[in-house]
């Protein structure tokens, strides 16, 4: 289980880097999202087993961020069509699984409203991000505090990209340049990231508790919102052009994601 979760953590960690793809989406595709949320919120109830489950996932995420940032940056700059359609296929492939999970047997109207509201919010977020061009190379204290909150939302809620939210603040390139060169981090950079880390940790605790409550008390409505966010996230990934090769890439990724979902 340790090696499996380490590998899964590396995959989920990719969502911490690529704009438009959240770690929550990848965790959902892999079928471990609900489990992660539950174990984080009930960490001390079964401390040993929770540590054994979560530790390799966290290590995998850290490995992915530290050692794959440069590769992801290269792919984004040179193979955008390939990597974009891989994730479009993966996201679409998990949607049938999510629809089977909620079934729409109860709270149908509220579930549909939740879906369309989250879909609309995701589209609105895309429009805002698409018109946000200002970039900061040395963000201030307040900006980093807000960035921590937004990044926590993007990393926990499936379909909302933390990287895309950082783009709204104009600090995504700054953030990626830091994580892509961990051995070049200066003391000044560490000090600059302290408010980000603090707000990220506190926001994560609050958001995790909220998601756990919503999943346990309002499962179908919450999952409907998740589906809306996930579908809207495709807007962030779409590279703006289409080809026959991209269709093949997306189709293969769809089949992989669909088959993984059916095995859950």
Coordinates of C-alpha atoms in Angstrom, one line a residue:
X1 CA 0.0 0.0 0.0
X2 CA 2.9 2.4 0.8
X3 CA 4.4 2.2 -2.7
X4 CA 0.9 2.4 -4.3
X5 CA 0.0 5.5 -2.3
X6 CA 3.4 7.1 -3.0
X7 CA 2.7 6.7 -6.8
X8 CA -0.8 8.1 -6.4
X9 CA 0.6 11.0 -4.5
X10 CA 3.0 11.8 -7.3
X11 CA 0.1 11.8 -9.7
X12 CA -2.0 14.0 -7.5
X13 CA 1.0 16.3 -7.0
X14 CA 0.9 17.1 -10.8
X15 CA -2.4 18.9 -10.1
X16 CA -0.5 21.3 -7.7
X17 CA 1.5 22.5 -10.7
X18 CA -0.6 22.6 -13.9
X19 CA -3.0 25.5 -14.4
X20 CA -6.6 24.3 -14.8
X21 CA -5.9 20.9 -13.1
X22 CA -6.5 20.5 -9.4
X23 CA -5.1 17.8 -7.1
X24 CA -8.8 17.2 -6.1
X25 CA -9.7 16.3 -9.7
X26 CA -6.9 13.8 -10.0
X27 CA -7.7 12.4 -6.5
X28 CA -11.3 12.0 -7.7
X29 CA -10.2 10.2 -10.9
X30 CA -8.1 7.9 -8.8
X31 CA -11.0 7.2 -6.4
X32 CA -9.2 8.4 -3.3
X33 CA -10.7 11.9 -2.8
X34 CA -13.4 10.9 -0.3
X35 CA -11.0 8.8 1.7
X36 CA -8.4 11.6 1.9
X37 CA -11.0 14.1 3.1
X38 CA -12.3 11.6 5.8
X39 CA -8.9 10.6 7.1
X40 CA -7.6 14.2 7.3
X41 CA -10.7 15.3 9.2
X42 CA -10.6 12.3 11.6
X43 CA -6.8 12.1 11.8
X44 CA -6.5 11.3 15.5
X45 CA -9.4 8.7 15.7
X46 CA -7.1 6.1 14.0
X47 CA -3.8 7.8 14.1
X48 CA -1.5 4.9 13.1
X49 CA -3.6 3.8 10.0
X50 CA -4.2 7.4 9.0
X51 CA -0.5 8.2 9.1
X52 CA 0.4 5.0 7.1
X53 CA -2.2 5.9 4.5
X54 CA -1.5 9.7 4.2
X55 CA 2.2 9.8 4.7
X56 CA 3.2 8.2 1.4
X57 CA 0.6 10.4 -0.4
X58 CA 2.0 13.5 1.0
X59 CA 5.6 12.4 0.3
X60 CA 4.5 11.7 -3.3
X61 CA 2.9 15.1 -3.7
X62 CA 6.1 16.8 -2.4
X63 CA 8.3 14.7 -4.8
X64 CA 6.0 15.7 -7.7
X65 CA 6.2 19.4 -6.9
X66 CA 9.9 19.5 -6.3
X67 CA 11.1 17.2 -9.1
X68 CA 8.5 17.5 -11.8
X69 CA 7.9 21.3 -11.9
X70 CA 10.6 21.8 -14.5
X71 CA 9.3 18.9 -16.6
X72 CA 5.7 20.3 -16.4
X73 CA 7.0 23.8 -17.3
X74 CA 8.8 22.3 -20.3
X75 CA 5.7 20.4 -21.4
X76 CA 3.5 23.5 -21.0
X77 CA 5.9 25.6 -23.1
X78 CA 6.7 22.9 -25.8
X79 CA 4.0 20.2 -25.7
X80 CA 0.9 22.1 -24.7
X81 CA -1.4 20.3 -27.1
X82 CA -0.4 16.9 -25.8
X83 CA -0.6 17.6 -22.1
X84 CA -3.8 19.6 -22.4
X85 CA -5.7 16.9 -24.2
X86 CA -4.4 14.2 -21.9
X87 CA -6.0 16.0 -18.9
X88 CA -9.2 16.8 -20.9
X89 CA -9.6 13.1 -21.6
X90 CA -8.9 12.2 -18.0
X91 CA -11.4 14.7 -16.6
X92 CA -14.2 13.7 -19.0
X93 CA -13.5 10.0 -18.3
X94 CA -14.4 10.3 -14.6
X95 CA -17.7 12.2 -15.1
X96 CA -19.8 9.1 -15.8
X97 CA -18.5 7.6 -12.5
X98 CA -19.5 10.8 -10.6
X99 CA -22.9 10.8 -12.2
X100 CA -23.4 7.2 -11.0
X101 CA -22.3 8.2 -7.5
X102 CA -25.1 10.8 -7.1
X103 CA -27.8 9.0 -9.0
X104 CA -30.1 12.1 -8.7
X105 CA -32.8 10.0 -6.9
X106 CA -33.3 12.6 -4.1
X107 CA -32.8 16.3 -3.9
X108 CA -32.9 16.4 -7.7
X109 CA -33.7 20.1 -8.1
X110 CA -31.1 21.2 -5.6
X111 CA -28.5 18.9 -7.1
X112 CA -29.2 20.3 -10.6
X113 CA -29.1 23.9 -9.2
X114 CA -25.8 23.1 -7.4
X115 CA -24.4 21.7 -10.6
X116 CA -25.3 24.7 -12.8
X117 CA -24.2 27.2 -10.1
X118 CA -20.7 25.6 -9.8
X119 CA -20.5 25.3 -13.6
X120 CA -21.4 29.0 -14.0
X121 CA -18.9 30.0 -11.3
X122 CA -16.1 28.0 -13.0
X123 CA -16.9 29.7 -16.3
X124 CA -16.9 33.1 -14.7
X125 CA -13.6 32.3 -13.0
X126 CA -12.2 31.4 -16.4
X127 CA -13.3 34.7 -17.9
X128 CA -11.7 36.6 -15.1
X129 CA -8.5 34.7 -15.3
X130 CA -8.4 35.0 -19.1
X131 CA -8.4 38.8 -18.7
X132 CA -5.9 38.9 -15.9
X133 CA -2.5 39.8 -17.3
X134 CA -0.6 41.6 -14.6
X135 CA 2.3 39.7 -13.1
X136 CA 4.1 40.4 -9.8
X137 CA 7.7 39.3 -9.2
X138 CA 7.7 40.4 -5.6
X139 CA 4.2 40.0 -4.1
X140 CA 3.5 41.7 -0.8
X141 CA 2.3 40.4 2.6
X142 CA -1.5 40.7 1.9
X143 CA -1.2 39.2 -1.6
X144 CA 0.6 36.2 -0.2
X145 CA -2.1 35.8 2.5
X146 CA -4.8 35.8 -0.1
X147 CA -2.8 33.5 -2.3
X148 CA -2.7 30.9 0.6
X149 CA -6.4 30.9 0.9
X150 CA -7.1 30.7 -2.8
X151 CA -4.5 28.0 -3.3
X152 CA -6.1 25.9 -0.4
X153 CA -9.4 26.2 -2.2
X154 CA -7.9 25.1 -5.5
X155 CA -6.1 22.1 -3.9
X156 CA -9.0 20.8 -2.0
X157 CA -12.1 21.5 -4.1
X158 CA -12.0 19.3 -7.3
X159 CA -12.3 21.3 -10.5
X160 CA -11.0 24.6 -9.1
X161 CA -7.4 25.1 -10.0
X162 CA -5.1 26.6 -7.4
X163 CA -2.7 27.5 -10.1
X164 CA -5.4 29.4 -12.1
X165 CA -6.4 31.2 -8.9
X166 CA -2.8 32.3 -8.4
X167 CA -2.9 33.6 -12.0
X168 CA -5.8 35.9 -10.9
X169 CA -3.4 37.5 -8.4
X170 CA -0.6 37.6 -11.0
X171 CA 1.8 35.5 -9.0
X172 CA 1.6 32.1 -10.7
X173 CA 4.9 32.5 -12.6
X174 CA 6.6 33.7 -9.4
X175 CA 5.2 30.7 -7.5
X176 CA 6.2 28.2 -10.2
X177 CA 9.7 29.7 -10.5
X178 CA 10.2 29.2 -6.8
X179 CA 9.0 25.6 -6.6
X180 CA 10.9 24.7 -9.9
X181 CA 14.2 25.8 -8.3
X182 CA 14.0 24.7 -4.6
X183 CA 17.8 24.8 -4.2
X184 CA 18.0 28.4 -5.3
X185 CA 15.6 29.6 -2.6
X186 CA 16.9 32.6 -0.7
X187 CA 16.2 33.6 2.9
X188 CA 14.1 36.6 1.5
X189 CA 12.0 34.1 -0.5
X190 CA 11.4 32.0 2.7
X191 CA 10.3 35.1 4.6
X192 CA 8.0 36.1 1.7
X193 CA 6.3 32.7 1.7
X194 CA 5.6 32.6 5.5
X195 CA 2.2 34.4 5.2
X196 CA 1.3 32.1 2.3
X197 CA 2.1 29.0 4.3
X198 CA 0.2 30.1 7.4
X199 CA -2.9 31.1 5.5
X200 CA -2.8 28.0 3.4
X201 CA -2.6 25.7 6.5
X202 CA -5.4 27.5 8.4
X203 CA -7.6 27.7 5.3
X204 CA -7.0 24.0 4.5
X205 CA -8.2 23.0 8.0
X206 CA -11.4 25.0 7.6
X207 CA -12.1 23.9 4.0
X208 CA -11.5 20.2 4.9
X209 CA -14.0 20.3 7.7
X210 CA -16.5 22.0 5.5
X211 CA -16.1 19.5 2.7
X212 CA -16.3 16.6 5.1
X213 CA -19.6 18.0 6.5
X214 CA -21.1 18.6 3.1
X215 CA -20.1 15.1 1.9
X216 CA -21.6 13.4 5.0
X217 CA -24.8 15.6 5.2
X218 CA -25.4 16.7 1.6
X219 CA -23.6 14.1 -0.5
X220 CA -25.6 14.4 -3.8
X221 CA -25.7 18.2 -3.8
X222 CA -22.0 18.4 -3.0
X223 CA -21.0 15.9 -5.7
X224 CA -23.2 17.8 -8.2
X225 CA -21.2 20.9 -7.5
X226 CA -18.0 19.0 -7.8
X227 CA -19.1 17.8 -11.3
X228 CA -19.8 21.3 -12.3
X229 CA -16.4 22.5 -11.2
X230 CA -14.7 19.6 -12.9
X231 CA -16.4 20.2 -16.2
X232 CA -15.7 23.9 -16.1
X233 CA -12.0 23.3 -15.4
X234 CA -11.7 22.0 -19.0
X235 CA -11.9 25.7 -20.1
X236 CA -8.7 26.4 -18.3
X237 CA -6.9 23.4 -20.0
X238 CA -8.2 23.8 -23.6
X239 CA -5.2 25.1 -25.6
X240 CA -7.3 26.9 -28.2
X241 CA -6.8 24.6 -31.1
X242 CA -7.8 21.1 -32.2
X243 CA -6.3 18.4 -34.4
X244 CA -6.9 14.7 -35.2
X245 CA -3.9 13.8 -33.0
X246 CA -5.4 15.7 -30.1
X247 CA -8.6 13.7 -30.5
X248 CA -6.7 10.4 -30.3
X249 CA -4.8 11.6 -27.2
X250 CA -8.0 12.7 -25.5
X251 CA -9.8 9.5 -26.4
X252 CA -7.0 7.3 -25.0
X253 CA -6.9 9.4 -21.8
X254 CA -10.7 9.2 -21.5
X255 CA -10.6 5.3 -21.8
X256 CA -7.9 5.1 -19.1
X257 CA -9.9 7.4 -16.8
X258 CA -13.2 5.7 -17.5
X259 CA -11.7 2.2 -16.8
X260 CA -10.1 3.3 -13.6
X261 CA -13.5 4.8 -12.5
X262 CA -15.3 1.6 -13.3
X263 CA -13.0 -0.4 -11.1
X264 CA -13.9 1.6 -8.0

